[in-house]
Amino acid sequence: MIRAIPQIGHPVLRRSCEPVSADELSSSEVQTLIDDMIETMRDAEGAGIAANQVGVSLRICVIGLESNDRYPYKPPIPLTVLVNPELSFIDDAIYLNNEGCLSVPIRGDLPRQMNIDVGALDRDGNHFARTYRGLTAGTVQHEIDHLNGMLIVDRIEDTRTMSTWAMFQEHKMDRYLERIRPAIEATEPKEA
Ligand code: NI
């Protein structure tokens, strides 16, 4: 079922989400929540979604992208459910991304770590660890920010880089694509 996506200003987006217990994770309620998050993300053409973006304050996020019109430049992302994710930075490499969000009507420039390790549970409760690099590392950081009650506007250092999606397309996309070519090339995993 496609669920409504709360927009910036809704308090649920500003609360830190609660860890998910093994019992909760195996419940039909949470399994349905995960299915609905995937459906809602795909319907909205997002590259990721966090549980509080469908109004549920639990530490679950989903990433996944085949091809979509909203992010034509993004490399594919394998569909992955991250429960109680833990993030660590591999090194100091940072790139200046430009991000949008299903809960925020503008985009803007913000720094992201290029190389990260993530440990999490999958939807069946099995632990896994994965290395993410480049643009997909940015997507994972974006979703984990949501679980901590953070939004892109908190990380946009130069507010003059903010734009609507239409204005981004018209005035900023070309320079952005040049700028992030190294992050696109570094992106891992490579295959969706
Ligand atoms: Ni978002």
Coordinates of N, CA and C and ligand atoms in Angstrom, one line a residue:
M1 N 0.8 -1.2 0.0 CA 0.0 0.0 0.0 C 0.9 1.3 0.0
I2 N 0.5 2.2 -0.9 CA 1.3 3.5 -0.9 C 0.8 4.3 0.3
R3 N 1.8 4.8 1.1 CA 1.4 5.6 2.3 C 1.8 7.1 2.0
A4 N 1.1 8.0 2.8 CA 1.4 9.4 2.6 C 2.8 9.7 3.2
I5 N 3.4 10.7 2.5 CA 4.8 11.1 3.0 C 4.7 12.4 3.7
P6 N 5.0 12.4 5.0 CA 5.0 13.7 5.7 C 6.0 14.7 5.1
Q7 N 5.7 15.9 5.1 CA 6.6 17.0 4.6 C 7.2 17.8 5.7
I8 N 8.3 18.4 5.4 CA 9.1 19.2 6.3 C 8.2 20.1 7.1
G9 N 8.3 20.1 8.4 CA 7.4 20.8 9.3 C 6.6 19.8 10.2
H10 N 6.5 18.5 9.7 CA 5.8 17.5 10.4 C 6.8 17.0 11.5
P11 N 6.3 17.0 12.8 CA 7.2 16.6 13.9 C 7.8 15.2 13.8
V12 N 7.2 14.3 13.1 CA 7.7 12.9 13.1 C 9.1 12.9 12.4
L13 N 9.3 13.9 11.5 CA 10.5 13.9 10.7 C 11.7 14.4 11.6
R14 N 11.3 15.0 12.7 CA 12.4 15.6 13.6 C 12.7 14.8 14.8
R15 N 11.9 13.7 15.0 CA 12.2 12.8 16.1 C 13.2 11.7 15.7
S16 N 14.1 11.4 16.7 CA 15.0 10.3 16.4 C 14.2 9.0 16.5
C17 N 14.4 8.1 15.5 CA 13.6 6.9 15.5 C 14.1 5.9 16.5
E18 N 13.2 5.0 16.9 CA 13.5 3.9 17.9 C 14.1 2.7 17.3
P19 N 15.1 2.1 17.9 CA 15.6 0.8 17.5 C 14.4 -0.3 17.4
V20 N 14.6 -1.2 16.4 CA 13.6 -2.2 16.2 C 14.0 -3.5 16.9
S21 N 13.2 -4.1 17.8 CA 13.5 -5.3 18.4 C 13.3 -6.5 17.5
A22 N 13.8 -7.7 17.8 CA 13.6 -8.9 17.0 C 12.2 -9.2 16.8
D23 N 11.4 -9.1 17.9 CA 10.0 -9.4 17.9 C 9.2 -8.5 17.0
E24 N 9.5 -7.2 17.2 CA 8.9 -6.2 16.3 C 9.1 -6.5 14.8
L25 N 10.4 -6.8 14.5 CA 10.8 -7.0 13.1 C 10.1 -8.1 12.5
S26 N 9.9 -9.2 13.2 CA 9.2 -10.3 12.7 C 7.7 -10.2 12.6
S27 N 7.1 -9.1 13.2 CA 5.7 -9.0 13.3 C 5.1 -8.6 11.9
S28 N 3.9 -9.0 11.6 CA 3.3 -8.7 10.3 C 3.1 -7.2 10.1
E29 N 3.0 -6.5 11.2 CA 2.8 -5.0 11.1 C 4.1 -4.4 10.5
V30 N 5.3 -4.8 11.0 CA 6.5 -4.2 10.6 C 6.9 -4.8 9.2
Q31 N 6.6 -6.1 8.9 CA 6.8 -6.6 7.6 C 6.0 -5.9 6.5
T32 N 4.7 -5.6 6.9 CA 3.9 -4.8 6.0 C 4.4 -3.4 5.8
L33 N 4.9 -2.8 6.9 CA 5.5 -1.5 6.8 C 6.6 -1.4 5.8
I34 N 7.5 -2.5 5.9 CA 8.6 -2.5 4.9 C 8.1 -2.6 3.5
D35 N 7.1 -3.5 3.3 CA 6.6 -3.6 1.9 C 6.0 -2.3 1.4
D36 N 5.3 -1.6 2.4 CA 4.7 -0.3 2.0 C 5.8 0.8 1.7
M37 N 6.9 0.7 2.5 CA 7.9 1.7 2.3 C 8.5 1.5 0.9
I38 N 8.7 0.3 0.5 CA 9.3 0.0 -0.9 C 8.3 0.5 -1.9
E39 N 7.0 0.2 -1.8 CA 6.0 0.6 -2.7 C 5.9 2.1 -2.8
T40 N 6.0 2.8 -1.6 CA 5.8 4.2 -1.6 C 7.0 4.9 -2.2
M41 N 8.2 4.4 -1.9 CA 9.5 4.9 -2.5 C 9.4 4.8 -4.0
R42 N 9.0 3.7 -4.5 CA 9.0 3.5 -6.0 C 8.0 4.4 -6.6
D43 N 6.8 4.5 -6.0 CA 5.7 5.3 -6.5 C 6.2 6.8 -6.6
A44 N 6.9 7.2 -5.6 CA 7.4 8.6 -5.6 C 8.7 8.8 -6.3
E45 N 9.2 7.8 -6.9 CA 10.5 7.8 -7.6 C 11.6 8.3 -6.8
G46 N 11.7 7.8 -5.5 CA 12.8 8.1 -4.6 C 13.9 7.1 -4.8
A47 N 15.1 7.4 -4.3 CA 16.2 6.4 -4.3 C 16.3 5.8 -2.9
G48 N 15.5 6.3 -2.0 CA 15.5 5.8 -0.6 C 14.3 6.3 0.2
I49 N 14.0 5.7 1.3 CA 13.0 6.2 2.1 C 13.2 5.7 3.6
A50 N 12.9 6.5 4.5 CA 13.0 6.1 5.9 C 11.6 5.9 6.5
A51 N 11.5 5.1 7.6 CA 10.2 4.8 8.1 C 9.5 6.0 8.6
N52 N 10.2 7.0 9.2 CA 9.5 8.2 9.6 C 8.9 9.0 8.4
Q53 N 9.4 8.7 7.2 CA 8.8 9.3 6.1 C 7.5 8.7 5.6
V54 N 7.1 7.6 6.3 CA 5.7 7.2 6.2 C 5.0 7.3 7.6
G55 N 5.6 8.0 8.5 CA 5.0 8.4 9.8 C 5.3 7.4 10.9
V56 N 6.2 6.5 10.7 CA 6.5 5.5 11.7 C 7.9 5.7 12.3
S57 N 8.0 5.9 13.6 CA 9.3 6.3 14.2 C 10.1 5.1 14.6
L58 N 10.5 4.3 13.6 CA 11.4 3.1 13.8 C 12.6 3.2 12.9
R59 N 13.7 2.6 13.4 CA 15.0 2.7 12.7 C 15.0 1.7 11.5
I60 N 14.3 2.0 10.5 CA 14.3 1.2 9.2 C 14.3 2.1 8.1
C61 N 15.2 1.8 7.1 CA 15.2 2.6 5.9 C 15.4 1.6 4.7
V62 N 15.0 2.0 3.5 CA 15.1 1.2 2.3 C 15.8 2.1 1.3
I63 N 16.7 1.5 0.6 CA 17.3 2.2 -0.6 C 17.1 1.3 -1.8
G64 N 17.0 1.9 -3.0 CA 16.8 1.0 -4.2 C 16.5 1.9 -5.4
L65 N 17.1 1.7 -6.5 CA 16.8 2.5 -7.7 C 17.1 1.7 -8.9
E66 N 16.1 1.6 -9.8 CA 16.4 1.0 -11.1 C 16.7 2.1 -12.0
S67 N 15.8 2.5 -12.8 CA 16.0 3.8 -13.5 C 14.8 4.6 -13.2
N68 N 15.0 5.9 -13.0 CA 13.8 6.8 -12.8 C 14.1 8.2 -13.3
D69 N 13.0 8.9 -13.6 CA 13.0 10.2 -14.2 C 13.5 11.2 -13.2
R70 N 13.2 10.9 -11.9 CA 13.6 11.9 -10.9 C 15.1 12.0 -10.7
Y71 N 15.8 10.9 -10.9 CA 17.3 10.9 -10.7 C 17.9 10.2 -11.9
P72 N 17.8 10.8 -13.1 CA 18.4 10.1 -14.3 C 19.9 9.9 -14.3
Y73 N 20.6 10.6 -13.4 CA 22.1 10.5 -13.4 C 22.6 9.5 -12.4
K74 N 21.7 9.0 -11.5 CA 22.1 8.1 -10.4 C 22.4 6.7 -10.9
P75 N 23.6 6.2 -10.6 CA 23.8 4.7 -10.8 C 22.7 3.9 -10.1
P76 N 22.4 2.7 -10.6 CA 21.4 1.9 -10.0 C 21.8 1.5 -8.5
I77 N 20.8 1.3 -7.7 CA 21.1 0.9 -6.3 C 20.3 -0.4 -6.1
P78 N 21.0 -1.5 -5.6 CA 20.3 -2.7 -5.3 C 19.3 -2.4 -4.2
L79 N 18.1 -3.0 -4.3 CA 17.1 -2.8 -3.3 C 17.6 -3.5 -2.0
T80 N 17.7 -2.6 -0.9 CA 18.2 -3.1 0.3 C 17.4 -2.5 1.5
V81 N 17.0 -3.4 2.4 CA 16.3 -2.9 3.6 C 17.4 -2.9 4.7
L82 N 17.5 -1.7 5.4 CA 18.4 -1.6 6.5 C 17.7 -1.3 7.8
V83 N 17.8 -2.3 8.7 CA 17.2 -2.2 10.0 C 18.2 -1.9 11.1
N84 N 18.0 -0.9 11.9 CA 19.0 -0.5 12.9 C 20.4 -0.3 12.3
P85 N 20.5 0.5 11.3 CA 21.8 0.6 10.6 C 22.8 1.4 11.5
E86 N 24.1 0.9 11.4 CA 25.2 1.6 12.1 C 26.1 2.0 11.0
L87 N 26.5 3.3 11.0 CA 27.3 3.9 10.0 C 28.7 4.2 10.5
S88 N 29.8 3.8 9.7 CA 31.1 4.3 10.0 C 31.8 4.8 8.7
F89 N 32.7 5.8 8.9 CA 33.4 6.4 7.8 C 34.7 5.7 7.6
I90 N 35.0 5.4 6.3 CA 36.2 4.6 6.0 C 37.4 5.5 6.0
D91 N 37.2 6.8 5.5 CA 38.4 7.7 5.4 C 37.8 9.1 5.5
D92 N 38.6 10.1 5.1 CA 38.2 11.5 5.2 C 37.6 12.1 3.9
A93 N 37.5 11.2 2.9 CA 37.1 11.7 1.6 C 35.7 12.2 1.6
I94 N 35.5 13.4 1.1 CA 34.2 14.1 1.1 C 33.9 14.6 -0.3
Y95 N 32.6 14.6 -0.8 CA 32.3 15.2 -2.0 C 31.1 16.1 -1.7
L96 N 31.0 17.2 -2.6 CA 29.8 18.1 -2.4 C 28.7 17.6 -3.3
N97 N 27.7 17.0 -2.7 CA 26.6 16.5 -3.4 C 25.5 17.6 -3.6
N98 N 24.5 17.3 -4.4 CA 23.3 18.1 -4.4 C 22.1 17.1 -4.2
E99 N 21.4 17.3 -3.1 CA 20.3 16.3 -2.8 C 19.0 16.9 -2.8
G100 N 18.0 16.0 -3.1 CA 16.6 16.3 -2.9 C 16.1 15.3 -1.9
C101 N 14.8 15.4 -1.5 CA 14.2 14.6 -0.5 C 12.7 14.5 -0.7
L102 N 12.1 13.3 -0.5 CA 10.7 13.2 -0.8 C 9.9 14.0 0.3
S103 N 10.5 14.5 1.3 CA 9.8 15.3 2.4 C 10.2 16.8 2.3
V104 N 11.0 17.2 1.3 CA 11.4 18.6 1.3 C 11.3 19.0 -0.2
P105 N 10.6 20.1 -0.4 CA 10.3 20.5 -1.8 C 11.5 21.2 -2.6
I106 N 12.7 21.3 -1.9 CA 13.8 21.9 -2.6 C 15.0 21.0 -2.5
R107 N 16.0 21.3 -3.4 CA 17.3 20.6 -3.3 C 18.4 21.6 -2.9
G108 N 19.5 21.1 -2.6 CA 20.7 22.0 -2.3 C 22.0 21.2 -2.2
D109 N 23.1 22.0 -2.1 CA 24.4 21.4 -2.0 C 24.7 21.0 -0.6
L110 N 25.3 19.9 -0.4 CA 25.7 19.5 0.9 C 26.8 18.4 0.9
P111 N 27.7 18.5 1.9 CA 28.9 17.5 1.8 C 28.4 16.1 2.3
R112 N 29.0 15.1 1.6 CA 28.8 13.7 2.0 C 30.1 13.0 2.1
Q113 N 30.3 12.0 2.9 CA 31.4 11.1 2.9 C 31.4 10.3 1.7
M114 N 32.5 10.1 1.1 CA 32.6 9.3 -0.2 C 32.6 7.8 0.1
N115 N 33.1 7.3 1.2 CA 33.3 5.9 1.5 C 32.8 5.6 2.9
I116 N 31.9 4.7 3.0 CA 31.3 4.3 4.3 C 31.1 2.8 4.4
D117 N 31.1 2.4 5.7 CA 30.7 1.0 6.0 C 29.4 1.1 6.8
V118 N 28.5 0.1 6.5 CA 27.3 0.1 7.2 C 27.0 -1.4 7.7
G119 N 26.7 -1.5 8.9 CA 26.2 -2.8 9.5 C 24.8 -2.6 9.8
A120 N 24.0 -3.6 9.5 CA 22.5 -3.5 9.8 C 21.9 -4.9 9.8
L121 N 20.6 -5.0 10.2 CA 19.9 -6.2 10.0 C 19.1 -6.1 8.7
D122 N 18.9 -7.3 8.1 CA 18.0 -7.3 6.9 C 16.6 -7.5 7.5
R123 N 15.6 -7.6 6.6 CA 14.2 -7.7 7.1 C 13.9 -9.0 7.8
D124 N 14.8 -10.0 7.6 CA 14.6 -11.3 8.3 C 15.4 -11.4 9.6
G125 N 16.1 -10.3 9.9 CA 16.8 -10.2 11.2 C 18.2 -10.7 11.1
N126 N 18.7 -11.0 9.9 CA 20.1 -11.4 9.7 C 21.0 -10.2 9.6
H127 N 22.2 -10.3 10.4 CA 23.1 -9.1 10.3 C 23.9 -9.2 9.0
F128 N 24.1 -8.0 8.4 CA 25.0 -8.0 7.3 C 25.8 -6.7 7.3
A129 N 26.9 -6.7 6.6 CA 27.8 -5.5 6.5 C 28.1 -5.2 5.1
R130 N 28.1 -3.9 4.7 CA 28.3 -3.6 3.3 C 29.1 -2.3 3.2
T131 N 29.9 -2.2 2.2 CA 30.7 -0.9 1.9 C 29.9 -0.2 0.8
Y132 N 29.7 1.1 1.0 CA 29.1 1.9 0.0 C 30.0 3.1 -0.3
R133 N 30.1 3.4 -1.6 CA 30.9 4.5 -2.1 C 30.2 5.4 -3.0
G134 N 30.6 6.6 -3.1 CA 30.1 7.6 -4.1 C 28.7 8.0 -3.8
L135 N 27.9 8.1 -4.9 CA 26.5 8.6 -4.8 C 25.7 7.7 -3.9
T136 N 25.9 6.4 -4.0 CA 25.0 5.5 -3.2 C 25.4 5.7 -1.7
A137 N 26.7 5.9 -1.4 CA 27.1 6.2 0.0 C 26.3 7.5 0.5
G138 N 26.1 8.4 -0.4 CA 25.4 9.6 -0.1 C 23.9 9.3 0.2
T139 N 23.3 8.4 -0.6 CA 21.9 8.1 -0.4 C 21.8 7.4 1.0
V140 N 22.7 6.5 1.3 CA 22.6 5.8 2.6 C 22.7 6.8 3.8
Q141 N 23.7 7.7 3.7 CA 23.8 8.8 4.7 C 22.6 9.6 4.9
H142 N 22.0 9.9 3.7 CA 20.7 10.7 3.7 C 19.6 10.0 4.5
E143 N 19.5 8.7 4.3 CA 18.4 7.9 4.9 C 18.7 7.8 6.4
I144 N 20.0 7.5 6.8 CA 20.3 7.4 8.2 C 20.1 8.8 8.9
D145 N 20.4 9.9 8.2 CA 20.0 11.2 8.8 C 18.6 11.2 9.1
H146 N 17.7 10.8 8.3 CA 16.3 10.8 8.6 C 16.0 10.0 9.9
L147 N 16.7 8.9 10.1 CA 16.4 8.1 11.3 C 16.9 8.9 12.6
N148 N 17.8 9.8 12.4 CA 18.2 10.7 13.5 C 17.5 12.0 13.5
G149 N 16.4 12.1 12.8 CA 15.6 13.4 12.8 C 16.2 14.5 12.0
M150 N 17.2 14.2 11.1 CA 17.8 15.3 10.4 C 17.3 15.3 8.9
L151 N 17.3 16.5 8.4 CA 16.8 16.7 7.0 C 17.9 17.5 6.2
I152 N 17.9 17.4 4.9 CA 18.9 18.0 4.1 C 19.1 19.5 4.4
V153 N 18.1 20.2 4.8 CA 18.2 21.6 5.1 C 19.2 21.9 6.2
D154 N 19.4 20.9 7.1 CA 20.3 21.0 8.2 C 21.8 21.0 7.7
R155 N 22.0 20.4 6.6 CA 23.4 20.1 6.1 C 23.8 21.1 5.0
I156 N 22.8 21.8 4.4 CA 23.1 22.7 3.3 C 23.8 23.9 3.9
E157 N 25.1 24.1 3.5 CA 26.0 25.1 4.2 C 25.7 26.4 3.5
D158 N 25.6 26.4 2.2 CA 25.4 27.7 1.4 C 23.9 27.7 0.9
T159 N 23.1 28.4 1.6 CA 21.7 28.4 1.3 C 21.4 29.0 -0.1
R160 N 22.4 29.7 -0.7 CA 22.2 30.1 -2.0 C 22.2 29.0 -3.1
T161 N 22.6 27.8 -2.7 CA 22.6 26.7 -3.6 C 21.2 26.0 -3.7
M162 N 20.3 26.5 -2.8 CA 18.9 25.9 -2.8 C 18.1 26.2 -4.0
S163 N 17.4 25.2 -4.5 CA 16.6 25.5 -5.7 C 15.4 24.5 -5.7
T164 N 14.4 24.9 -6.5 CA 13.3 23.9 -6.8 C 13.9 22.9 -7.7
W165 N 13.2 21.8 -7.9 CA 13.6 20.8 -8.9 C 13.6 21.3 -10.3
A166 N 12.6 22.1 -10.6 CA 12.6 22.6 -12.0 C 13.7 23.6 -12.3
M167 N 14.1 24.4 -11.3 CA 15.2 25.4 -11.5 C 16.5 24.6 -11.5
F168 N 16.6 23.6 -10.7 CA 17.8 22.8 -10.7 C 18.1 22.2 -12.1
Q169 N 17.0 21.6 -12.6 CA 17.1 21.1 -14.0 C 17.5 22.1 -15.0
E170 N 17.0 23.3 -14.9 CA 17.2 24.3 -15.9 C 18.6 25.0 -15.7
H171 N 19.0 25.2 -14.5 CA 20.2 26.1 -14.3 C 21.4 25.4 -13.6
K172 N 21.2 24.3 -13.0 CA 22.3 23.8 -12.2 C 22.7 22.4 -12.5
M173 N 21.9 21.6 -13.2 CA 22.1 20.2 -13.5 C 23.5 20.0 -14.2
D174 N 23.7 20.8 -15.3 CA 24.9 20.5 -16.1 C 26.2 20.6 -15.2
R175 N 26.3 21.7 -14.5 CA 27.5 21.9 -13.7 C 27.6 20.9 -12.5
Y176 N 26.5 20.5 -12.0 CA 26.4 19.5 -11.0 C 27.0 18.1 -11.5
L177 N 26.5 17.8 -12.7 CA 27.0 16.5 -13.3 C 28.5 16.5 -13.5
E178 N 29.0 17.6 -13.9 CA 30.5 17.7 -14.1 C 31.2 17.5 -12.7
R179 N 30.6 18.2 -11.7 CA 31.2 18.2 -10.4 C 31.2 16.8 -9.8
I180 N 30.1 16.1 -9.9 CA 30.1 14.8 -9.2 C 30.5 13.6 -10.0
R181 N 31.1 13.9 -11.2 CA 31.6 12.7 -12.0 C 32.4 11.7 -11.2
P182 N 33.4 12.3 -10.4 CA 34.2 11.3 -9.6 C 33.3 10.5 -8.6
A183 N 32.3 11.1 -8.1 CA 31.4 10.3 -7.1 C 30.6 9.3 -7.9
I184 N 30.2 9.6 -9.1 CA 29.4 8.6 -9.9 C 30.4 7.5 -10.2
E185 N 31.6 7.8 -10.6 CA 32.6 6.7 -11.0 C 32.9 5.8 -9.8
A186 N 33.0 6.4 -8.6 CA 33.4 5.7 -7.4 C 32.2 4.8 -6.9
T187 N 31.0 5.0 -7.4 CA 29.8 4.4 -6.8 C 29.9 2.9 -6.7
E188 N 29.7 2.4 -5.5 CA 29.6 1.0 -5.2 C 28.4 0.7 -4.2
P189 N 27.7 -0.4 -4.3 CA 27.9 -1.4 -5.3 C 27.6 -1.0 -6.7
K190 N 28.2 -1.6 -7.7 CA 28.0 -1.2 -9.1 C 26.7 -1.6 -9.7
E191 N 26.2 -2.8 -9.3 CA 25.0 -3.4 -10.0 C 23.8 -3.3 -9.1
A192 N 22.7 -3.1 -9.8 CA 21.4 -3.2 -9.0 C 20.9 -4.6 -9.0
Ligands
NI1 NI 14.9 12.2 2.3

